[in-house]
């Protein structure tokens, strides 16, 4: 396997300046999932969100619950209705934040 990394940033945490984005994301989550998200701000890790954060783009984190297959923990299992609800919440978050 040959791979070339084109973007990298150290792990980080959602900046306090993402407050407006977090408010919009929480509202979208409630509208499409019917509950408050566990953690929108304060996430840590070295994912694509860390790359965006490193470029000065506000980031928050929320998503579908993922569980591991009991026989093969490399396999992630996500319910389709949960993915659809998350996709709707993600889309609403982007539209409302960019429109503001």
mmCIF file of C-alpha atoms in Angstrom:
data_model
loop_
_atom_site.group_PDB
_atom_site.id
_atom_site.type_symbol
_atom_site.label_atom_id
_atom_site.label_comp_id
_atom_site.label_asym_id
_atom_site.label_seq_id
_atom_site.Cartn_x
_atom_site.Cartn_y
_atom_site.Cartn_z
ATOM 1 C CA UNK A 1 0.000 0.000 0.000
ATOM 2 C CA UNK A 2 1.244 3.433 -0.909
ATOM 3 C CA UNK A 3 -0.380 6.396 0.810
ATOM 4 C CA UNK A 4 0.363 10.086 0.779
ATOM 5 C CA UNK A 5 -0.976 12.364 3.486
ATOM 6 C CA UNK A 6 -2.061 15.687 2.060
ATOM 7 C CA UNK A 7 -3.486 17.252 5.193
ATOM 8 C CA UNK A 8 -2.423 16.826 8.773
ATOM 9 C CA UNK A 9 -3.063 18.627 12.013
ATOM 10 C CA UNK A 10 -2.413 17.672 15.618
ATOM 11 C CA UNK A 11 -5.397 16.553 17.628
ATOM 12 C CA UNK A 12 -7.355 19.384 19.086
ATOM 13 C CA UNK A 13 -10.524 20.462 20.743
ATOM 14 C CA UNK A 14 -13.412 22.512 19.383
ATOM 15 C CA UNK A 15 -12.659 26.170 19.987
ATOM 16 C CA UNK A 16 -14.857 28.346 22.170
ATOM 17 C CA UNK A 17 -15.409 30.488 19.057
ATOM 18 C CA UNK A 18 -17.549 27.653 17.655
ATOM 19 C CA UNK A 19 -20.361 28.638 20.037
ATOM 20 C CA UNK A 20 -22.773 29.765 17.293
ATOM 21 C CA UNK A 21 -22.082 26.592 15.329
ATOM 22 C CA UNK A 22 -22.606 24.495 18.460
ATOM 23 C CA UNK A 23 -25.965 26.176 19.128
ATOM 24 C CA UNK A 24 -27.129 25.471 15.569
ATOM 25 C CA UNK A 25 -25.834 21.883 15.722
ATOM 26 C CA UNK A 26 -27.598 21.182 19.023
ATOM 27 C CA UNK A 27 -30.872 22.500 17.606
ATOM 28 C CA UNK A 28 -30.548 20.376 14.467
ATOM 29 C CA UNK A 29 -29.723 17.307 16.556
ATOM 30 C CA UNK A 30 -32.788 17.843 18.755
ATOM 31 C CA UNK A 31 -34.997 18.348 15.689
ATOM 32 C CA UNK A 32 -33.864 15.166 13.960
ATOM 33 C CA UNK A 33 -32.859 12.921 16.866
ATOM 34 C CA UNK A 34 -35.269 14.063 19.577
ATOM 35 C CA UNK A 35 -32.647 14.480 22.290
ATOM 36 C CA UNK A 36 -29.634 16.572 23.227
ATOM 37 C CA UNK A 37 -26.310 15.416 21.778
ATOM 38 C CA UNK A 38 -23.799 13.998 24.258
ATOM 39 C CA UNK A 39 -20.881 16.169 23.250
ATOM 40 C CA UNK A 40 -20.745 18.903 20.630
ATOM 41 C CA UNK A 41 -17.952 21.004 22.103
ATOM 42 C CA UNK A 42 -14.804 19.763 23.782
ATOM 43 C CA UNK A 43 -14.189 16.822 21.455
ATOM 44 C CA UNK A 44 -10.600 15.742 21.076
ATOM 45 C CA UNK A 45 -8.777 13.739 18.488
ATOM 46 C CA UNK A 46 -6.855 13.875 15.236
ATOM 47 C CA UNK A 47 -9.559 13.549 12.596
ATOM 48 C CA UNK A 48 -10.667 15.625 9.640
ATOM 49 C CA UNK A 49 -12.206 17.965 12.214
ATOM 50 C CA UNK A 50 -8.716 18.649 13.598
ATOM 51 C CA UNK A 51 -7.534 19.585 10.100
ATOM 52 C CA UNK A 52 -10.463 21.973 9.672
ATOM 53 C CA UNK A 53 -9.901 23.413 13.147
ATOM 54 C CA UNK A 54 -6.213 23.895 12.325
ATOM 55 C CA UNK A 55 -7.247 25.918 9.262
ATOM 56 C CA UNK A 56 -9.375 28.211 11.441
ATOM 57 C CA UNK A 57 -12.713 26.690 10.445
ATOM 58 C CA UNK A 58 -15.129 26.333 13.395
ATOM 59 C CA UNK A 59 -15.894 22.712 14.181
ATOM 60 C CA UNK A 60 -18.245 20.755 16.395
ATOM 61 C CA UNK A 61 -18.808 17.031 16.666
ATOM 62 C CA UNK A 62 -21.915 14.922 16.635
ATOM 63 C CA UNK A 63 -22.870 11.726 14.899
ATOM 64 C CA UNK A 64 -24.443 8.333 14.888
ATOM 65 C CA UNK A 65 -23.860 5.791 17.632
ATOM 66 C CA UNK A 66 -21.449 3.141 16.400
ATOM 67 C CA UNK A 67 -21.178 -0.285 17.954
ATOM 68 C CA UNK A 68 -18.676 -3.026 17.186
ATOM 69 C CA UNK A 69 -19.471 -6.474 15.869
ATOM 70 C CA UNK A 70 -19.062 -9.007 18.697
ATOM 71 C CA UNK A 71 -17.198 -11.468 16.471
ATOM 72 C CA UNK A 72 -15.019 -8.976 14.631
ATOM 73 C CA UNK A 73 -14.459 -5.644 16.399
ATOM 74 C CA UNK A 74 -13.046 -4.146 13.199
ATOM 75 C CA UNK A 75 -16.606 -4.086 11.856
ATOM 76 C CA UNK A 76 -18.636 -1.036 12.819
ATOM 77 C CA UNK A 77 -22.426 -1.322 12.971
ATOM 78 C CA UNK A 78 -24.714 1.692 12.626
ATOM 79 C CA UNK A 79 -28.500 1.644 12.261
ATOM 80 C CA UNK A 80 -29.656 3.051 8.910
ATOM 81 C CA UNK A 81 -32.403 5.210 10.436
ATOM 82 C CA UNK A 82 -29.822 6.743 12.754
ATOM 83 C CA UNK A 83 -27.533 7.531 9.813
ATOM 84 C CA UNK A 84 -30.407 9.173 7.943
ATOM 85 C CA UNK A 85 -31.345 11.265 10.994
ATOM 86 C CA UNK A 86 -27.713 12.325 11.430
ATOM 87 C CA UNK A 87 -27.368 13.203 7.752
ATOM 88 C CA UNK A 88 -30.431 15.423 8.039
ATOM 89 C CA UNK A 89 -29.056 17.065 11.185
ATOM 90 C CA UNK A 90 -25.642 17.612 9.531
ATOM 91 C CA UNK A 91 -27.282 19.152 6.447
ATOM 92 C CA UNK A 92 -29.507 21.407 8.557
ATOM 93 C CA UNK A 93 -26.507 22.507 10.623
ATOM 94 C CA UNK A 94 -24.525 23.510 7.533
ATOM 95 C CA UNK A 95 -27.429 25.327 5.893
ATOM 96 C CA UNK A 96 -28.475 27.246 9.011
ATOM 97 C CA UNK A 97 -24.917 28.139 10.016
ATOM 98 C CA UNK A 98 -23.928 29.330 6.543
ATOM 99 C CA UNK A 99 -27.175 31.255 6.112
ATOM 100 C CA UNK A 100 -26.648 33.140 9.382
#
